[in-house]
Tab-separated table of C-alpha atoms and ligand atoms in Angstrom:
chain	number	residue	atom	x	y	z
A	1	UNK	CA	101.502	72.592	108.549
A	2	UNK	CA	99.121	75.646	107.687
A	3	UNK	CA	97.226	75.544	104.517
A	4	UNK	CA	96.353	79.232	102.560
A	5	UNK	CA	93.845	80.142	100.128
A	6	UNK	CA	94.499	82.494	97.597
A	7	UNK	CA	92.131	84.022	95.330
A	8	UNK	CA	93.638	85.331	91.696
A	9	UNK	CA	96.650	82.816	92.366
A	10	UNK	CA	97.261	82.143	88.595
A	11	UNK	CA	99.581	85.378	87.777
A	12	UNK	CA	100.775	88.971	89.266
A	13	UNK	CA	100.193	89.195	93.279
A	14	UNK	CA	98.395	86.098	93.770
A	15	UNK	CA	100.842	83.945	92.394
A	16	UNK	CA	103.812	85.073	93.984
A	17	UNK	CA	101.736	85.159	97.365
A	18	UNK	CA	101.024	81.126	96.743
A	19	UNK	CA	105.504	80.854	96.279
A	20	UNK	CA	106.378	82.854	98.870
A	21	UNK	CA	104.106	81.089	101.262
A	22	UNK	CA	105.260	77.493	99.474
A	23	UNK	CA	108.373	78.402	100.478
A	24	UNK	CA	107.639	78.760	103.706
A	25	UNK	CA	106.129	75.069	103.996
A	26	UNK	CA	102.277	76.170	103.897
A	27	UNK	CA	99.977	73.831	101.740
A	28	UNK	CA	98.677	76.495	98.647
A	29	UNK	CA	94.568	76.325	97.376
A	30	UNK	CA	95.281	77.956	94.494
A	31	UNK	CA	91.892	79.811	92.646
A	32	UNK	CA	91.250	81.654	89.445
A	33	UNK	CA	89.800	80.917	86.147
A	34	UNK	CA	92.634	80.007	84.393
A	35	UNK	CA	93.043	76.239	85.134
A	36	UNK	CA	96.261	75.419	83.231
A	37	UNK	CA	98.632	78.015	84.703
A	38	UNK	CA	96.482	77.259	88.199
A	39	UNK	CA	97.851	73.233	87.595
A	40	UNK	CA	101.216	74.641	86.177
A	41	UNK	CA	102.136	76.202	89.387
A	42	UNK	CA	100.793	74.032	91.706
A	43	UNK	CA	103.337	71.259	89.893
A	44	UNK	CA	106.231	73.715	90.350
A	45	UNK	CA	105.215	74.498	93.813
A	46	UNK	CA	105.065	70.738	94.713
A	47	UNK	CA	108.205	69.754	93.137
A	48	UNK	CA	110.098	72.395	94.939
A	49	UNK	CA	109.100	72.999	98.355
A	50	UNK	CA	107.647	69.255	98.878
A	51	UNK	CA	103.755	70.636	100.009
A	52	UNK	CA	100.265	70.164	98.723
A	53	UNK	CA	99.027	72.376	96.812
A	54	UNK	CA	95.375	72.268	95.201
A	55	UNK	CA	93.981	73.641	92.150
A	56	UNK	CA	89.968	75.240	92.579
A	57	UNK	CA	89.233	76.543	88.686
A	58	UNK	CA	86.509	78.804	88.925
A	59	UNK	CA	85.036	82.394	88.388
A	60	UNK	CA	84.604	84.160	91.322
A	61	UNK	CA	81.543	86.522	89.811
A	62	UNK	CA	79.377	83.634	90.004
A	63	UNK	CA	78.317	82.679	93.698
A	64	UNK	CA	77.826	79.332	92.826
A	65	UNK	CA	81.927	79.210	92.087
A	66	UNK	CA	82.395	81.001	95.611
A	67	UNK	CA	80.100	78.102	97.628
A	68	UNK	CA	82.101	75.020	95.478
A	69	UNK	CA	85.550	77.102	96.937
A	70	UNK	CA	84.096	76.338	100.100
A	71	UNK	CA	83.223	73.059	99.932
A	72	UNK	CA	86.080	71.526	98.684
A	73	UNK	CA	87.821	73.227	101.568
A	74	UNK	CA	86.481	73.771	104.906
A	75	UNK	CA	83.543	71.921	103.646
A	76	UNK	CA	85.527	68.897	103.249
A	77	UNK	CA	87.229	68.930	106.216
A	78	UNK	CA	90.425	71.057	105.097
A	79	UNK	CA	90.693	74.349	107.082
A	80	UNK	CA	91.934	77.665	105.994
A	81	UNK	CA	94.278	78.963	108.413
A	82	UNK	CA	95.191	81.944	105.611
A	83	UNK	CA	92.908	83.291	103.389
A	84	UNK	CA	94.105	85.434	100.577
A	85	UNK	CA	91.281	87.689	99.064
A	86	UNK	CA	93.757	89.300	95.680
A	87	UNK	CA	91.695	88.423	92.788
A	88	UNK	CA	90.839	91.754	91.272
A	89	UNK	CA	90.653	93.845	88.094
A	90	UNK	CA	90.376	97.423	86.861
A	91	UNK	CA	89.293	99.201	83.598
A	92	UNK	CA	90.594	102.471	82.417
A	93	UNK	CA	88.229	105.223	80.884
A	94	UNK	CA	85.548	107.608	80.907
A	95	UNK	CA	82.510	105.774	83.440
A	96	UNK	CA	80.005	106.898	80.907
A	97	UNK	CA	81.239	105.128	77.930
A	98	UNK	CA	82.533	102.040	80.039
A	99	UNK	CA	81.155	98.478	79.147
A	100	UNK	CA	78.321	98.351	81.791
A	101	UNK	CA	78.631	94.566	82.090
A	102	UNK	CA	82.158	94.797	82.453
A	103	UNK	CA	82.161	97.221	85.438
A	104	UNK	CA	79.632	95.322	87.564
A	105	UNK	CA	81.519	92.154	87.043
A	106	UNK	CA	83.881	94.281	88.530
A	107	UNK	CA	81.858	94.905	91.486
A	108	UNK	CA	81.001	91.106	91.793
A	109	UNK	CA	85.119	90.052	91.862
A	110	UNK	CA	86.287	93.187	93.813
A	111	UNK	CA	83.570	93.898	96.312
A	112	UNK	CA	80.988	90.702	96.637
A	113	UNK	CA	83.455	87.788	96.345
A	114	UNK	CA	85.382	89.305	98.998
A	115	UNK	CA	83.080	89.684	101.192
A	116	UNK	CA	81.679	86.142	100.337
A	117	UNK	CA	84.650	84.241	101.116
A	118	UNK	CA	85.776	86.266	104.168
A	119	UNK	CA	82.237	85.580	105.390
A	120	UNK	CA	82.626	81.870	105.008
A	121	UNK	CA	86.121	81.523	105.822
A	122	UNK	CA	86.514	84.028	109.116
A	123	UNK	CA	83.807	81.794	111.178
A	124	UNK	CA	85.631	78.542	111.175
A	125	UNK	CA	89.090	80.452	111.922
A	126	UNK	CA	87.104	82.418	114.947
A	127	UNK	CA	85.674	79.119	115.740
A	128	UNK	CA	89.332	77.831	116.350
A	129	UNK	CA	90.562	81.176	117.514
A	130	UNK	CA	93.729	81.278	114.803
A	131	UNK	CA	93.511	82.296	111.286
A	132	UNK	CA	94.313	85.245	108.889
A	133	UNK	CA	92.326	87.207	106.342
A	134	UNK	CA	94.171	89.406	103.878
A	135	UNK	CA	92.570	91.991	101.360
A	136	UNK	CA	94.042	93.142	98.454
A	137	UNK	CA	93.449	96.680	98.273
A	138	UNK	CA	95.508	99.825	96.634
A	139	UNK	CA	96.899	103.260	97.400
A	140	UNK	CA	93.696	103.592	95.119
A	141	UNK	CA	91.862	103.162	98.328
A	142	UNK	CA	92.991	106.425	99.603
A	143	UNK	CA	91.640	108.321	96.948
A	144	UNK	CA	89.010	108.786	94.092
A	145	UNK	CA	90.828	108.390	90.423
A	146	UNK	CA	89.076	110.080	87.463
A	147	UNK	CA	89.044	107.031	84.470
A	148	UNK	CA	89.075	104.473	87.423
A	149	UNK	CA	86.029	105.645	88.897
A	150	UNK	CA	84.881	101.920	90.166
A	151	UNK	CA	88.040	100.450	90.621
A	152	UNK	CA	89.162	103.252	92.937
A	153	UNK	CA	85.426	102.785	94.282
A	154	UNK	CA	86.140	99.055	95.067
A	155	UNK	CA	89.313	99.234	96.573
A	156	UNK	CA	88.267	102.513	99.164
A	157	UNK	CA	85.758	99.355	100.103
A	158	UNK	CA	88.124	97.191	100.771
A	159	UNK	CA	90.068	98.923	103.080
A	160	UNK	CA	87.114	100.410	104.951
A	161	UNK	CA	85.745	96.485	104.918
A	162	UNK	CA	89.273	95.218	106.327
A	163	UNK	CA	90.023	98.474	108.744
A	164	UNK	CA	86.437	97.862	110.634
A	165	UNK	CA	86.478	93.612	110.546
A	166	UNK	CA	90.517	94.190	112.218
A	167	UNK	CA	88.617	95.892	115.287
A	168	UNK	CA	85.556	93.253	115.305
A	169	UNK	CA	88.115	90.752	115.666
A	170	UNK	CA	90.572	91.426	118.201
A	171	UNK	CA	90.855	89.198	121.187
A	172	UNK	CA	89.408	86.619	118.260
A	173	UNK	CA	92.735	85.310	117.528
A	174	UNK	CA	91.643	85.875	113.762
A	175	UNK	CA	93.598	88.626	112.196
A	176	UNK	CA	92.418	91.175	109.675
A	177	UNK	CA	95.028	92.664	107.513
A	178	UNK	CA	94.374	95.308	104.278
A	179	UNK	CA	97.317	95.266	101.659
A	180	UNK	CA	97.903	98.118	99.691
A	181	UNK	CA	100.002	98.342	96.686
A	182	UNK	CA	101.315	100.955	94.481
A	183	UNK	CA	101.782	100.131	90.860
A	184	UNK	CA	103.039	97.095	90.785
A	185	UNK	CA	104.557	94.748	87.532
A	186	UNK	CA	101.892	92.764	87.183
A	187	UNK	CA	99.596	92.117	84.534
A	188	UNK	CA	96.862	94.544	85.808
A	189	UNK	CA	97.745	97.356	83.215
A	190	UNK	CA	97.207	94.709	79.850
A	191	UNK	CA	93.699	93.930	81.526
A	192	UNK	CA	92.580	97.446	82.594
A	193	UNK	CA	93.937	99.330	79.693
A	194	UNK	CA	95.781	101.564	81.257
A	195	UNK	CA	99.581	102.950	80.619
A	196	UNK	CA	101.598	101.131	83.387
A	197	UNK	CA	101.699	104.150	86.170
A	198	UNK	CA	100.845	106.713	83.642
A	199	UNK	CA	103.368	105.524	81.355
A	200	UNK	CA	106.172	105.411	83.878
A	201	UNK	CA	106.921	101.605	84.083
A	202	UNK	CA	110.261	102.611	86.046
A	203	UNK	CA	108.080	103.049	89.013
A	204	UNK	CA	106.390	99.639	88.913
A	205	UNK	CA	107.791	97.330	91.816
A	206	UNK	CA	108.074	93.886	91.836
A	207	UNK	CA	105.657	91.759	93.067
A	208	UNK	CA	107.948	89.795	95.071
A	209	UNK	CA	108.450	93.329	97.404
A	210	UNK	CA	105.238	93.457	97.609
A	211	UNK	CA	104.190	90.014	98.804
A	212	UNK	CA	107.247	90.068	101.243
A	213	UNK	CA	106.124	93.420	102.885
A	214	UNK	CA	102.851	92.090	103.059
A	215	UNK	CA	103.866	88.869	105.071
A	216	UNK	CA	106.483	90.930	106.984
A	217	UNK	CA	103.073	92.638	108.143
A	218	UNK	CA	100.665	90.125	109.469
A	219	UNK	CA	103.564	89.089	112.235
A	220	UNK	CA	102.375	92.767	113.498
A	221	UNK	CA	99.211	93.976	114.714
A	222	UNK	CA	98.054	96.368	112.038
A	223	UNK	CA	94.969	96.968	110.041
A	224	UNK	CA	96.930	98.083	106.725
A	225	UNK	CA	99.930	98.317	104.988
A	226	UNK	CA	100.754	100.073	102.719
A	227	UNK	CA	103.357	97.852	99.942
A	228	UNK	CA	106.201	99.420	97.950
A	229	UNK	CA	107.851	101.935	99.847
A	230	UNK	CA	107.974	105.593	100.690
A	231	UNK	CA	106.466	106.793	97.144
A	232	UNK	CA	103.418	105.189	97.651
A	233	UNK	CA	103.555	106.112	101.627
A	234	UNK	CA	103.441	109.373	100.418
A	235	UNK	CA	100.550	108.851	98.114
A	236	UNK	CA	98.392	107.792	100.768
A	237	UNK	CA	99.096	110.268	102.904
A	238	UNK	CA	97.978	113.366	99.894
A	239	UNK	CA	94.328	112.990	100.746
A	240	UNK	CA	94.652	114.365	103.719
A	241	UNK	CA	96.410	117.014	103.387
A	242	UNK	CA	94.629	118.800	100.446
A	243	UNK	CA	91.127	119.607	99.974
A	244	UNK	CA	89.119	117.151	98.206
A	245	UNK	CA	88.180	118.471	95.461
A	246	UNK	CA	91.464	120.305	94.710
A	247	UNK	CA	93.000	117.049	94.364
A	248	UNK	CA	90.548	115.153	92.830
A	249	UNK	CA	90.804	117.531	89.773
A	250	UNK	CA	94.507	117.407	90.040
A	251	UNK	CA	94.037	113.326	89.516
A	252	UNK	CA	91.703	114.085	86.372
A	253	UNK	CA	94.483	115.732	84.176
A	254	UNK	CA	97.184	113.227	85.756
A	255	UNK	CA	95.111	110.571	84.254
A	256	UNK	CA	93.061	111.470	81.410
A	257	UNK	CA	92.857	109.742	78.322
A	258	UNK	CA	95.242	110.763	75.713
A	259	UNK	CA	91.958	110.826	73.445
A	260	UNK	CA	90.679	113.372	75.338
A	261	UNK	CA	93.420	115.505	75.601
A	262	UNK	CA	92.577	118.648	73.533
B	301	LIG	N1	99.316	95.596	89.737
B	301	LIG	C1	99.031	96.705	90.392
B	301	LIG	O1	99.553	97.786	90.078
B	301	LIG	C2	98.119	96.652	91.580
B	301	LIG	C3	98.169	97.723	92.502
B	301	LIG	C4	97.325	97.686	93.599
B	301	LIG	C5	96.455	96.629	93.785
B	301	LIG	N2	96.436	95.614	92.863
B	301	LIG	C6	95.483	94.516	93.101
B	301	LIG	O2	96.214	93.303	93.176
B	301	LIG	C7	95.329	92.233	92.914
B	301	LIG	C8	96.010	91.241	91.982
B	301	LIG	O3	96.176	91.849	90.713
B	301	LIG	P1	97.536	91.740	89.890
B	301	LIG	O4	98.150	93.093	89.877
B	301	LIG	O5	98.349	90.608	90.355
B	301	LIG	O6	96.946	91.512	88.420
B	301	LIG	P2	96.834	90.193	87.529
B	301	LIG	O7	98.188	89.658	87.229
B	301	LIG	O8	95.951	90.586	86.390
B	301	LIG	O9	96.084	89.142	88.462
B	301	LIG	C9	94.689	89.134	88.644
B	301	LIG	C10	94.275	87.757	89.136
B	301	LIG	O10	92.850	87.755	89.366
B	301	LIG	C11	92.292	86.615	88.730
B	301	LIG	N3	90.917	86.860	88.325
B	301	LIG	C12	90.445	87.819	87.484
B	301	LIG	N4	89.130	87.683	87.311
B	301	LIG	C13	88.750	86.607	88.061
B	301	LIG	C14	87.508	85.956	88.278
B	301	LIG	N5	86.378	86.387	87.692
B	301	LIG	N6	87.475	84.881	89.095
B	301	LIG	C15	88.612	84.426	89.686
B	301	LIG	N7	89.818	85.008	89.513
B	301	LIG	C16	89.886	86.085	88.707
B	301	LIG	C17	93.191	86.399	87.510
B	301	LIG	O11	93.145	85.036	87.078
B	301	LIG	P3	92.282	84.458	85.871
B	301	LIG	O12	92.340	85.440	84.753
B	301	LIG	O13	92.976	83.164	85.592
B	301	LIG	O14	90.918	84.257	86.427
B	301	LIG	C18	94.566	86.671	88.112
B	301	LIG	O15	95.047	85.518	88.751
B	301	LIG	C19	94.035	92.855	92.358
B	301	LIG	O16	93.059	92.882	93.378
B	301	LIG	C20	94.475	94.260	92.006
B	301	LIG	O17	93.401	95.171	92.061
B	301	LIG	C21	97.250	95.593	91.782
């Protein structure tokens, strides 16, 4: 029996990341701030794949919510064989007249937590030579977006992060895998306020693809993969075949504000 921790595990990604791997027979840690749908799930994963799963309630932009993860796990004598690092948010606009407390919580969740936790959690697993690590990124880590200037910021870390720990850890036995979804139907849009793919939901996929791609994945050695299929292959792939700032300005009037538009 493995056990997994997933960060963000009470909707979108993280959630269906903490069924697939019920399903599978792995005991779920299940983390976010909302503790009712946390101890909702965890009750439907119990009843119907028979494994344990635990609810941790807490805010991952506070440290002291990142040390108590910790504890009660590994701490405690439970050990993380997979650690999922998904909890993550966006916000939609002009960086100027953003909410300045809003984008560095941003930071805190996307950037600081994750490296927390895979800090904490990738020494034990070297320790006993087995474990997993996977990062949430996005095909926003391939490029700078205009009106998601942090977010795009964040996620570019992510996958640099996750790309250079992979190489540190080979011949560790720990693997080091960067996931990176497209638009996905999730409930990332509502919270970043942004149309769903520019106002083409059509092209959201499910998060079930994108959770079963991403397990499909760690069984081979890679660094990243990119989720959802040849679209979003494709989208990864622009940034290096265009100069940068051609493109970057081509992403400005792809995705600025209606309010702006003159
Ligand atoms: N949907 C997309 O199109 C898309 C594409 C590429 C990458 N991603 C990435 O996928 C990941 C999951 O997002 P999602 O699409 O599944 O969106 P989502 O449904 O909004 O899920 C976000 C999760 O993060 C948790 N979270 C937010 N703030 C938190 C905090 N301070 N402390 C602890 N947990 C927190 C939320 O739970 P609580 O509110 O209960 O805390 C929720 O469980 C994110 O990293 C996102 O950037 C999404």
């Amino acid at each position: 029996m493995t056990t997994a921790l997933i960060t963000g595990a009470s909707s979108g990604i993280g959630a269906e990341f903490a069924r697939q791997l019920a399903s599978r027979g792995t005991d779920v840690v299940l983390v976010a701030r909302s503790r009712d749908r946390l101890q909702q799930l965890a009750e439907e994963l119990q009843e119907r794949y028979e494994i344990r799963a635990t609810v941790l309630a807490g805010d991952l932009t506070r440290p002291e919510d990142i040390e108590r993860v910790y504890e009660e796990t590994e701490g405690r004598g439970t050990a993380i064989d997979l650690l999922v690092n998904n909890a993550g948010f966006g916000d939609y606009g002009e960086f100027a007249e953003s909410d300045r407390a809003k984008i560095l919580s941003m930071v805190q969740l996307n950037v600081m937590a994750l490296v927390d936790l895979t800090h904490r959690f990738l020494q034990p697993m070297r320790q006993r030579g087995s474990g997993c690590i996977v990062n949430v990124g996005s095909i926003a880590s391939f490029q700078a977006l205009p009106y998601f200037a942090v977010y795009a910021a964040t996620k570019a870390f992510v996958l640099s992060f996750s790309e250079a720990l992979w190489a540190e850890n080979d011949k560790t036995g720990v693997k080091i895998l960067a996931i990176c979804p497209g638009p996905t139907d999730t409930n990332f849009f509502e919270v970043s306020g942004s149309p769903p793919s520019n106002g083409n939901s059509s092209q959201l996929v499910s998060p079930e693809t994108v959770v079963r791609e991403a397990i499909a994945a760690l069984d081979r050695d890679t660094a990243c993969t990119i989720a959802g299929g040849l679209v979003n292959q494709a989208i990864a792939t622009l940034p290096r075949l265009f100069p940068r700032d051609v493109l970057v300005r081509a992403i400005e009037q792809q995705f600025r504000p209606k309010s702006r538009e003159n």
